[in-house]
Coordinates of C-alpha atoms in Angstrom, one line a residue:
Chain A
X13 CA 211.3 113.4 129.9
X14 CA 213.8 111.5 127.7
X15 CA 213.0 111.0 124.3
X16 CA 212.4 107.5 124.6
X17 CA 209.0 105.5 123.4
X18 CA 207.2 103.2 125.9
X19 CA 208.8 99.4 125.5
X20 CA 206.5 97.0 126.2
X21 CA 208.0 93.5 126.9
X22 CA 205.9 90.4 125.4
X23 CA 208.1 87.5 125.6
X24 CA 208.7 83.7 125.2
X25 CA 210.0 81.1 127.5
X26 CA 213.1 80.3 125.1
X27 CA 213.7 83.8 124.5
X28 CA 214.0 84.4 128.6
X29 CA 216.4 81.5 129.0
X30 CA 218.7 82.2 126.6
X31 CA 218.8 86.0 128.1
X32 CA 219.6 84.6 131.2
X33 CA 221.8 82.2 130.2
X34 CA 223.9 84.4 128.4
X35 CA 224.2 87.5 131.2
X36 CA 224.8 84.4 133.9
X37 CA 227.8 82.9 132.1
X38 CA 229.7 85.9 132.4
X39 CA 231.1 84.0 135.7
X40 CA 232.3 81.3 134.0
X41 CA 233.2 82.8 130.9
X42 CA 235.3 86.0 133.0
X43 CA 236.3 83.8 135.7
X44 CA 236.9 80.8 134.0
X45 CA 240.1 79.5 136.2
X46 CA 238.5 80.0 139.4
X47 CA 234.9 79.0 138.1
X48 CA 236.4 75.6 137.0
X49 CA 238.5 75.0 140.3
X50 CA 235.6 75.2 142.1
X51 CA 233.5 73.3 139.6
X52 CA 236.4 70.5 140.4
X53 CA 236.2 70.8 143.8
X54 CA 232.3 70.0 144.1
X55 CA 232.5 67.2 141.5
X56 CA 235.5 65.4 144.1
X57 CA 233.3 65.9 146.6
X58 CA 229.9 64.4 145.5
X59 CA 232.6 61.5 144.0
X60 CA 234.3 60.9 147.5
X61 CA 231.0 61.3 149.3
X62 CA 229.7 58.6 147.3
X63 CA 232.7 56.4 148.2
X64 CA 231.8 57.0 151.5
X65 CA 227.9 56.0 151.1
X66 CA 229.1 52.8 149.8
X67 CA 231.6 52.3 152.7
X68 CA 228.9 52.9 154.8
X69 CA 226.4 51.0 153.6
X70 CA 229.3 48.0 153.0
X71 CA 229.5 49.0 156.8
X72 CA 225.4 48.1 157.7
X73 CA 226.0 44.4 156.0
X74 CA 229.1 43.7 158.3
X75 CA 227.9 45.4 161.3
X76 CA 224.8 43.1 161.2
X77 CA 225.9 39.9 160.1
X78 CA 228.3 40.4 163.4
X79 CA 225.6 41.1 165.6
X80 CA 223.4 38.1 163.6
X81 CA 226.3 35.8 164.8
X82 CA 226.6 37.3 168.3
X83 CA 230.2 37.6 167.3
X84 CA 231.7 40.6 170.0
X85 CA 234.9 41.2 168.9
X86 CA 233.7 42.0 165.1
X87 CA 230.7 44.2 166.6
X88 CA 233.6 46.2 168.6
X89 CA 235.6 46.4 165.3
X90 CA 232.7 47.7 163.1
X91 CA 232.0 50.3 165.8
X92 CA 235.4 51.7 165.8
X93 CA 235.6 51.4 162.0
X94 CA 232.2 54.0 162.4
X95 CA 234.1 56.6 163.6
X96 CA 236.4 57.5 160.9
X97 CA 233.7 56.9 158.0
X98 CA 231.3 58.9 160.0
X99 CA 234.0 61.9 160.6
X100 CA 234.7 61.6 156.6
X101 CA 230.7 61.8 155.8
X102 CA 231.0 65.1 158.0
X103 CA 233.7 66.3 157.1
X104 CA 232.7 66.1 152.8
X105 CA 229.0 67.7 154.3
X106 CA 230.5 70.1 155.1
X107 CA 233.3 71.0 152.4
X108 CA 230.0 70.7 150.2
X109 CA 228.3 73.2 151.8
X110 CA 231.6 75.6 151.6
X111 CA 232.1 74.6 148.0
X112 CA 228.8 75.3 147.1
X113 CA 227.9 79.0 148.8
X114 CA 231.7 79.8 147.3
X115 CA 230.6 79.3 143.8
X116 CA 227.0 80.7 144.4
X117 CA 228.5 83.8 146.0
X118 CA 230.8 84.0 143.2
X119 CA 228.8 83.7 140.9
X120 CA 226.0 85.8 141.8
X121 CA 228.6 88.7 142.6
X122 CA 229.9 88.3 138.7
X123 CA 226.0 88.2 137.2
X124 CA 225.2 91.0 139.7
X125 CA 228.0 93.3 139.2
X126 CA 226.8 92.9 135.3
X127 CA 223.5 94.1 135.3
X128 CA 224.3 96.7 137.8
X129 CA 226.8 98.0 135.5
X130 CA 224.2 97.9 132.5
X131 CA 221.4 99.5 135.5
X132 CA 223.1 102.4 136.4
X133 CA 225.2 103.0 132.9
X134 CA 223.7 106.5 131.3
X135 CA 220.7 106.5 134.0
X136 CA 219.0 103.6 132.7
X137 CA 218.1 102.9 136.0
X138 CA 215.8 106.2 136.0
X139 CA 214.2 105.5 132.6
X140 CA 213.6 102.6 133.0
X141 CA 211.2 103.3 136.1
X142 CA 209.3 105.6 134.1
X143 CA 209.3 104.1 130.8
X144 CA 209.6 99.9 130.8
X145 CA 206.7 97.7 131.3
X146 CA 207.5 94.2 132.2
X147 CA 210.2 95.2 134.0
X148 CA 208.9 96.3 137.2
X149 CA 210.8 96.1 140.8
X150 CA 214.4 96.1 139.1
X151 CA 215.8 96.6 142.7
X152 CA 214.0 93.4 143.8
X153 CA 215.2 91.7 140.5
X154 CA 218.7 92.6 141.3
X155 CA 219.0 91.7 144.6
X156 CA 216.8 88.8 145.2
X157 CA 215.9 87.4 142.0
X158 CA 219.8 87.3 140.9
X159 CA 220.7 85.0 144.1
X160 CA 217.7 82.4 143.6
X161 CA 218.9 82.6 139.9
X162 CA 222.2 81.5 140.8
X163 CA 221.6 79.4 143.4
X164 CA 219.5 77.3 142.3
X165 CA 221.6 75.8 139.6
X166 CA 224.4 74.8 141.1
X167 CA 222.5 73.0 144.1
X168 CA 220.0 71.2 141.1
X169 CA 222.9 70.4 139.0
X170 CA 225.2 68.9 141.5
X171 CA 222.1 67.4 143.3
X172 CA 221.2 65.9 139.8
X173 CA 224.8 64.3 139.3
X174 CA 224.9 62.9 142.5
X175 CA 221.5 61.2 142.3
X176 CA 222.6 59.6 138.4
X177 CA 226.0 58.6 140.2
X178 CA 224.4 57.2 143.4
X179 CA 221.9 55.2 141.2
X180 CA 224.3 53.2 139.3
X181 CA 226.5 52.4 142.0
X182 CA 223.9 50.9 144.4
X183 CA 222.3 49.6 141.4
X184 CA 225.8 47.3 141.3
X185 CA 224.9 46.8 145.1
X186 CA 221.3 45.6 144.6
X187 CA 222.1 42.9 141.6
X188 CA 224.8 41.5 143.7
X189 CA 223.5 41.6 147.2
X190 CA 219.6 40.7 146.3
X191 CA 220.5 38.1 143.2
X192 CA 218.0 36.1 141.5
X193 CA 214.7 34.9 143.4
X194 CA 212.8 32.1 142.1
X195 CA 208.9 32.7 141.8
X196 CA 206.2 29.9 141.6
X197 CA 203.8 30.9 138.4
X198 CA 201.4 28.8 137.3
X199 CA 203.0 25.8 139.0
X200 CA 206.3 26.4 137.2
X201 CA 209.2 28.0 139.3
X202 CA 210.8 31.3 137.2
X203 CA 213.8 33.1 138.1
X204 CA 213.8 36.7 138.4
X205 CA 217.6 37.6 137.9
X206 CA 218.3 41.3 139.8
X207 CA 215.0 41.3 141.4
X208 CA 215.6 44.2 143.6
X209 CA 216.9 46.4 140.6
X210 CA 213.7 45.5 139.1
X211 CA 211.7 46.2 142.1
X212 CA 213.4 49.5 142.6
X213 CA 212.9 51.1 139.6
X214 CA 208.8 49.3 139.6
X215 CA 208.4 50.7 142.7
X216 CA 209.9 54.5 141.8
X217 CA 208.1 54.6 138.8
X218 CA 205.3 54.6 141.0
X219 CA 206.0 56.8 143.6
X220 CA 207.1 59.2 140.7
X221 CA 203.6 58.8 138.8
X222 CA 201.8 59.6 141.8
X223 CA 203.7 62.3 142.4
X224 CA 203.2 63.5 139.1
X225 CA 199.3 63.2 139.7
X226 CA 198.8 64.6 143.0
X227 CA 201.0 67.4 142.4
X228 CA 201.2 68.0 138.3
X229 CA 199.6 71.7 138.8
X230 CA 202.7 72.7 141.5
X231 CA 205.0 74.0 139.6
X232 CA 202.9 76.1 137.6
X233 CA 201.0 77.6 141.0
X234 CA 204.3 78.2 142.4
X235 CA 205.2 79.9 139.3
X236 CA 202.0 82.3 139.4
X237 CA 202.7 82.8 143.3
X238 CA 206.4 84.2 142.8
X239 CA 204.7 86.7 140.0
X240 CA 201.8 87.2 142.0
X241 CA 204.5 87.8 145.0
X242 CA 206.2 90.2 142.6
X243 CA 203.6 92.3 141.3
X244 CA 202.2 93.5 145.0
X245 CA 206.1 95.1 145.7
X246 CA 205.5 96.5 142.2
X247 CA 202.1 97.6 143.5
X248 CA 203.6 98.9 146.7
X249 CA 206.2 100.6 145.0
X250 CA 203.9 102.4 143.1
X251 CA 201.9 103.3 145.7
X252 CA 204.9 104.5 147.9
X253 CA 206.0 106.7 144.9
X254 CA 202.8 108.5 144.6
X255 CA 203.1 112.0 145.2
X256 CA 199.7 113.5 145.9
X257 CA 198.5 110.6 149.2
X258 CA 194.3 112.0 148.9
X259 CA 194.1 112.6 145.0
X260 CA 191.1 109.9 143.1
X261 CA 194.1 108.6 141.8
X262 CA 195.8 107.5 144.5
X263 CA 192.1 105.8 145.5
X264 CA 192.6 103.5 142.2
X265 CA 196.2 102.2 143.4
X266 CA 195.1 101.3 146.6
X267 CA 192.7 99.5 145.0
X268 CA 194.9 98.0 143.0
X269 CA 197.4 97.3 145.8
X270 CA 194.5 95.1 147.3
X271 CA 193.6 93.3 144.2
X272 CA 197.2 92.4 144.4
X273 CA 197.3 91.2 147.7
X274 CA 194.1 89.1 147.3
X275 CA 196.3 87.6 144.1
X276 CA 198.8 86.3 146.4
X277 CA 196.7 85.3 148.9
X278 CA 194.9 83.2 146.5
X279 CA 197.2 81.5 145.4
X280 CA 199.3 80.9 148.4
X281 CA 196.3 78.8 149.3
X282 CA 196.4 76.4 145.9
X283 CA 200.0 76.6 146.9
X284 CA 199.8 75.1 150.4
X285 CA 196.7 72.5 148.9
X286 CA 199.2 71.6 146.2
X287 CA 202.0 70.5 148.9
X288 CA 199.1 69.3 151.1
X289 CA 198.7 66.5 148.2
X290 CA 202.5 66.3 147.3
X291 CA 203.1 65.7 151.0
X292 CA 200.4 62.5 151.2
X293 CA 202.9 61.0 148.3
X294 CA 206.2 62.1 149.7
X295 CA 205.3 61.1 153.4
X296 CA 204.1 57.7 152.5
X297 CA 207.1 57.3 150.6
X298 CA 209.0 58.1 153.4
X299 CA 207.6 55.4 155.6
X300 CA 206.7 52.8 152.8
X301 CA 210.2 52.8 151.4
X302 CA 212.1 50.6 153.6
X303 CA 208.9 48.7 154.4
X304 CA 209.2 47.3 150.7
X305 CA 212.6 46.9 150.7
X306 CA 212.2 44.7 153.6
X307 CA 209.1 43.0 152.4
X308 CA 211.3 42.2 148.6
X309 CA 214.5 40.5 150.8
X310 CA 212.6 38.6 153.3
X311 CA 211.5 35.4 151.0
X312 CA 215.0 35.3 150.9
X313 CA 216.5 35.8 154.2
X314 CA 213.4 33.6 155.5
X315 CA 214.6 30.6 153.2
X316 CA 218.0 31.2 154.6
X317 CA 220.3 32.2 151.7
X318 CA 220.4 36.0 152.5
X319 CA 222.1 37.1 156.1
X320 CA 220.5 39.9 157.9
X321 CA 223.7 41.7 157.3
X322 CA 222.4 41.4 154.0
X323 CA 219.3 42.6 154.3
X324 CA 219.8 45.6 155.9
X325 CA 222.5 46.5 152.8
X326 CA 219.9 45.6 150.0
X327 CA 217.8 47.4 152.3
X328 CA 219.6 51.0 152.9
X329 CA 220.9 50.6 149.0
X330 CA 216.9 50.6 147.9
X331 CA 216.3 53.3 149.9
X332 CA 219.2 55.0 148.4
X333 CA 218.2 54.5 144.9
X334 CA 214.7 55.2 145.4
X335 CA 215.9 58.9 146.9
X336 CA 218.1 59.2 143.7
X337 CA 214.7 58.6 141.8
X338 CA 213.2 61.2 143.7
X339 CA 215.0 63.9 142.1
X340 CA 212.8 65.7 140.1
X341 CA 210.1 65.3 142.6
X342 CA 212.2 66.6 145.6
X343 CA 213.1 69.7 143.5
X344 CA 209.7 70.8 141.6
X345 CA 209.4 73.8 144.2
X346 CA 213.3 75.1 143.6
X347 CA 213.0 74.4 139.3
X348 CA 210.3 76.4 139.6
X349 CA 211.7 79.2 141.9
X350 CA 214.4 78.8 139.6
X351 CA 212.5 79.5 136.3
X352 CA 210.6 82.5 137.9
X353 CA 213.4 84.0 139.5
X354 CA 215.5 83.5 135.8
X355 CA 212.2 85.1 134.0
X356 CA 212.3 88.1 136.0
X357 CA 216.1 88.6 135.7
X358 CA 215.8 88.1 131.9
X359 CA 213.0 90.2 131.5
X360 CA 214.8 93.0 133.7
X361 CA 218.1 92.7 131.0
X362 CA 215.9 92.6 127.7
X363 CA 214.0 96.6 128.7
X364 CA 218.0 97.4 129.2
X365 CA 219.0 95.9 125.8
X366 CA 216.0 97.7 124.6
X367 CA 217.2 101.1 126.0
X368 CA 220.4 100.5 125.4
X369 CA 219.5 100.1 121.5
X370 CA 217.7 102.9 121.4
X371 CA 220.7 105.2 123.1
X372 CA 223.0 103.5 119.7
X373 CA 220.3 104.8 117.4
X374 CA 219.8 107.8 119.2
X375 CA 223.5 108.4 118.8
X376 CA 223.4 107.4 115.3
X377 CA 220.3 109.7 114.3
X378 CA 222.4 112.7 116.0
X379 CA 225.6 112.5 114.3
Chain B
X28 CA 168.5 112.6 159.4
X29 CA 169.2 113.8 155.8
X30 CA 170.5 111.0 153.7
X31 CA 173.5 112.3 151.4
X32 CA 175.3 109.1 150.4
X33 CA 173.9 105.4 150.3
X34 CA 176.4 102.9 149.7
X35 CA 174.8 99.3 148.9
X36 CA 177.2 96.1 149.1
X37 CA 176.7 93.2 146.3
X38 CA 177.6 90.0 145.3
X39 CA 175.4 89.6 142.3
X40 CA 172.5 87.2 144.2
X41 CA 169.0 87.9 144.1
X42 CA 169.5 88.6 147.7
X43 CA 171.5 91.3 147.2
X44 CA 169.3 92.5 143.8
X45 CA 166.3 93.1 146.2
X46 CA 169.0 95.2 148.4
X47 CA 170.1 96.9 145.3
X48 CA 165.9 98.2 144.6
X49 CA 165.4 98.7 147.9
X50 CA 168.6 100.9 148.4
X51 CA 168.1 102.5 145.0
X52 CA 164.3 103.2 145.2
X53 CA 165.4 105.2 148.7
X54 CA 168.5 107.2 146.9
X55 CA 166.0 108.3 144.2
X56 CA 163.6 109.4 146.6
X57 CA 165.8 111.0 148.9
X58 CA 167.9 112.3 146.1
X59 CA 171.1 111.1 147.9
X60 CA 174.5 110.2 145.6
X61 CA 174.8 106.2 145.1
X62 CA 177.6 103.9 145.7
X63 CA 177.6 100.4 144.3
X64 CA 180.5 98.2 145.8
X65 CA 181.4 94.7 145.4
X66 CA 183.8 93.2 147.5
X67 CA 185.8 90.6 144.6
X68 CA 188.2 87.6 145.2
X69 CA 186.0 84.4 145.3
X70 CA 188.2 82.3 143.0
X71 CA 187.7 78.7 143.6
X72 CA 190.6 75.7 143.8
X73 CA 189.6 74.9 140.4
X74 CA 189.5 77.6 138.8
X75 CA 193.0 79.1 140.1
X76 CA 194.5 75.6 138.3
X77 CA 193.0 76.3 135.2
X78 CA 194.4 79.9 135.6
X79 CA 197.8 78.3 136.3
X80 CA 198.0 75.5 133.3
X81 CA 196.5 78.5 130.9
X82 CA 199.0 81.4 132.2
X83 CA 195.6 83.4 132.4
X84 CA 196.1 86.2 134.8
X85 CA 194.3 86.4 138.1
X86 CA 194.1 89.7 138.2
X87 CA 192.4 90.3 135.1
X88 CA 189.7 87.5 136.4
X89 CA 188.9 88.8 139.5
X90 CA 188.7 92.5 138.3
X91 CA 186.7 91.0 135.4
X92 CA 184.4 89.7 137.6
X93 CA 183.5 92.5 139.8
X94 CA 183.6 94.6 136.9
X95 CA 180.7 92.0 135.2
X96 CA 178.7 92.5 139.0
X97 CA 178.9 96.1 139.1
X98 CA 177.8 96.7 135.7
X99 CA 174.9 94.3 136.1
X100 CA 174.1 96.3 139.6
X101 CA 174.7 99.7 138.1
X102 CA 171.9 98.9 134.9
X103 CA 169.3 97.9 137.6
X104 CA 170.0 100.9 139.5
X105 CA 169.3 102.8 136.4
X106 CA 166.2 101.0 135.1
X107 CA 165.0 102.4 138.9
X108 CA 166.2 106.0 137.6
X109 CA 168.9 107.1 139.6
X110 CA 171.7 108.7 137.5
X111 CA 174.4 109.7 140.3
X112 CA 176.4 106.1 140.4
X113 CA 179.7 105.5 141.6
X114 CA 181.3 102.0 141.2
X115 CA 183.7 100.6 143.5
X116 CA 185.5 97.0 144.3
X117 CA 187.0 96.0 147.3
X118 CA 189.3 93.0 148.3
X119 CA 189.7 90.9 151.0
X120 CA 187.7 89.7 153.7
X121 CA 183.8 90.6 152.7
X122 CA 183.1 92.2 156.0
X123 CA 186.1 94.1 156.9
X124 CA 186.6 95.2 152.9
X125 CA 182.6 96.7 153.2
X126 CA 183.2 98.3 156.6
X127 CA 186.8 99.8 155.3
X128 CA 184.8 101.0 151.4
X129 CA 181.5 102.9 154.0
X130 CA 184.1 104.7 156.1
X131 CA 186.3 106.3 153.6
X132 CA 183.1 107.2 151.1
X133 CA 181.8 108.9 154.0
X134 CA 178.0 107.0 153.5
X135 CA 175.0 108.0 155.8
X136 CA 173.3 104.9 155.2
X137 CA 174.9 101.1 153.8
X138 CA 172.2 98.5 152.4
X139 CA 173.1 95.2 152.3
X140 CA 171.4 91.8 151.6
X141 CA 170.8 89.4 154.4
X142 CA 172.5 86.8 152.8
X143 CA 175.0 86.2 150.6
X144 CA 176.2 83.6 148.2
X145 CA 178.2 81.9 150.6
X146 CA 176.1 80.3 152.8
X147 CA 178.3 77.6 154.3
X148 CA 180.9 79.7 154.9
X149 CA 178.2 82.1 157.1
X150 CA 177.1 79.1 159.1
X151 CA 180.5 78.9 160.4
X152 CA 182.2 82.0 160.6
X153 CA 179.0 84.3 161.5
X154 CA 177.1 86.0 158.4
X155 CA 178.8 89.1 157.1
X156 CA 175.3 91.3 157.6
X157 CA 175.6 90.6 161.4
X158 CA 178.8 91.6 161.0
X159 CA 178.2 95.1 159.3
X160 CA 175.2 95.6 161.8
X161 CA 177.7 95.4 164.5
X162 CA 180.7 97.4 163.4
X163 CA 179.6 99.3 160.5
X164 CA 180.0 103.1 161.0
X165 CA 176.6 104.2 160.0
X166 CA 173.3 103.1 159.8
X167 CA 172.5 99.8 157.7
X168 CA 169.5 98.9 156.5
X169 CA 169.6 94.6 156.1
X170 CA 167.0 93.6 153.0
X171 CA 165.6 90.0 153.4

């Protein structure tokens, strides 16, 4: 048995992070030229995508209005002009996708390459299955937990630019398509100038605090389902490692191996209640969304000074802006995969560091 | 007959109390070794949120709260004067995790109560004493 003392690992949220933090920049830090290139490449994309939403949704105003004025030739054009802004939407999906899974792959090669390197250096690997608490699974951690880790970030972070981007442009839409709208209060008529901006960002606000309401406990129960997830393989690990199969011993993991799985179970359930309540929020957003947008331009394509061209414009650019909104609501369940996933990688490096100090001042001690 | 190994099933309810004296009263007679088993994991909506905005671990509860059962059981089973106790805790599905617990201790006889805490849950799904009549692999003796 090596000379080494039980390490028992007790610790905080900002103490993880910056563990993680620092082992996963070793991409960007090692591989800075090709890190940046691709970190180029995505940013061009989500910028030329959002050239193309605009085109598109420029398209919707001009398709309609044609159609609103029966006018054939101008329907024809619009539907030929489709083609190429539809092929160019395609085409940046999918140089996204490509762009993305590159620099994940990359990156998760560089982070895993790392702690493998730190794993397997002097044994570690076998000491620290005998010795480490807190670190539990490390095959798991390196495989799986080192992918979600650094995956998750760059789909958030470009999903995050693209929403603030995509908000402020179709802001610009909404103030110049929807205008002012006069409102009769109290028997005197009040302009509203930017209405729809105003309605947008209302109307978020509230499907965000609902959100918030209905499903304020999710990312914590998805956070105690991924460690409840990961301590029943640390429980079946255990259990496949045991040596004697009929000892009393052996009778007190399989106990423990069910207490486990009854942890999971558990909360698996509060997880599915939790998106039960999240999906009664998202859903009617879904199908509310363009009701509203509707609902705020008709006054004023009813009193004739919007075109149904119009309309539909404001329309798809509310939409759009209310799914920018949605940002931090559609990615609760990945920030929270995320964190977990991050936890258990940073927990995983810290028993190393541990070890690893101990074999300096072991070294130090001897000579 | 002879009666080696009597394994009685609780949940903590009075129900199951008169299950533990009856099943105790007969190990003392008999002289037969005891088993008391709960079968844990009842955690309600509620309680698994507070868990999850308090980082308490569920583990912990859940083991706790066997533990607190079995304890209570095992100083009843005492008060009756049997001194050969075993404590055990199963997981799972009440009937199955009962039926699993009476087959590997080997028991000649499981006592159980008739009914259990969850009572809406039985009306649905069939009582776990019916169960345990049905499938259990010895004989069970069902206390009102």
């Amino acid at each position: 048995m090596p000379p080494f003392q039980q390490i028992s690992l007790i610790l905080d949220e900002r103490q993880l992070l910056t563990r993680f933090w620092q082992a996963a920049s070793v991409f960007w830090r090692v591989q800075t030229g090709r890190a940046a290139t691709l970190a180029i490449f995505l940013v061009a994309v989500v910028l030329v995508q959002l050239v193309v939403q605009v085109a598109l949704n420029m398209w919707n105003r001009r398709f309609f209005d044609a159609l609103e004025r029966k006018d054939a030739a101008t329907v024809w054009l619009q539907a030929q002009l489709f083609v190429p802004l539809a092929a160019g939407s395609i085409v940046l999906a999918a140089a996204s996708v490509w762009g993305r899974m590159t620099a994940q792959r990359s990156w998760r090669e560089a982070l895993t390459r790392h702690v493998i390197e730190k794993w397997m250096e002097k044994d570690r690997f076998h000491q620290l299955n005998h010795l480490a608490k807190g670190s539990e699974n490390p095959e798991y951690r390196i495989s799986v937990d080192v992918r979600i880790a650094t995956d998750a970030p760059i789909d958030l972070s470009l999903a995050f630019f693209s929403s603030i981007l995509t908000a402020l442009t179709f802001f610009g839409v909404l103030w110049t398509i929807g205008g002012s709208i006069d409102v009769a209060v109290f028997g005197r008529s009040v302009t509203f100038p930017g209405y729809l901006v105003f309605g947008v960002i209302i109307y978020s606000g509230m499907v965000t605090s609902l959100m918030i309401v209905f499903g304020h406990h999710l990312s914590s129960v998805i956070e105690r389902n991924n460690q409840a997830e990961a301590e029943f393989r640390a429980a079946a690990d255990t259990f496949r490692q045991e040596p004697a199969p009929q000892n009393e011993h052996q009778v007190d993991r399989r106990e423990t191996l069910q207490l486990k799985l009854q942890a999971v179970l558990l909360w698996w359930r509060e997880f599915s209640w939790q998106l039960v309540r999240t999906t009664l929020v998202s859903h009617g957003n879904f199908l509310l969304a363009p009701v509203v947008a509707w609902m705020l331009c008709a006054p004023k394509y009813l009193s004739g000074s919007m075109s149904l061209g119009e309309l539909t414009q404001a329309a798809a650019a509310f939409v759009v802006v209310q799914g920018a909104f949605n940002w931090f609501v559609d990615n609760y369940q990945r920030l929270a995969d995320w964190r977990s996933s991050a936890h258990r990688v940073a927990t995983l490096l810290l028993a190393l560091d541990e070890l690893e100090a101990k074999e300096r001042g072991e070294k130090s001690a001897t000579s | 007959m002879p009666l080696r190994r009597i394994i009685i099933a609780t949940d903590g309810s009075a129900t199951a109390n008169r299950a533990i004296d009856a099943g105790a009263s007969l190990a003392k007679a008999t002289g037969a070794e005891l088993i008391l088993l709960t079968i844990g994991g009842s955690v309600t909506g509620a309680e698994l949120r507070t868990l999850a905005d308090t980082a308490g671990d569920l583990s912990e509860t859940m083991q706790a709260a066997a533990d607190k059962i079995l304890k209570q059981a095992q100083r009843r089973v005492q008060r009756i004067g049997v001194r050969s106790i075993t404590l055990k805790t199963g997981w799972g599905d009440a009937g199955d995790a009962i039926i699993d617990a009476t087959q590997r201790s080997k028991a000649d006889l499981l006592v159980v109560g008739r009914r259990g805490q969850s009572r809406l849950s039985a009306l649905f799904i069939g009582s776990v004493s019916q169960k345990l009549a049905s499938f259990a692999p010895c004989a069970v003796m069902v206390v009102p």
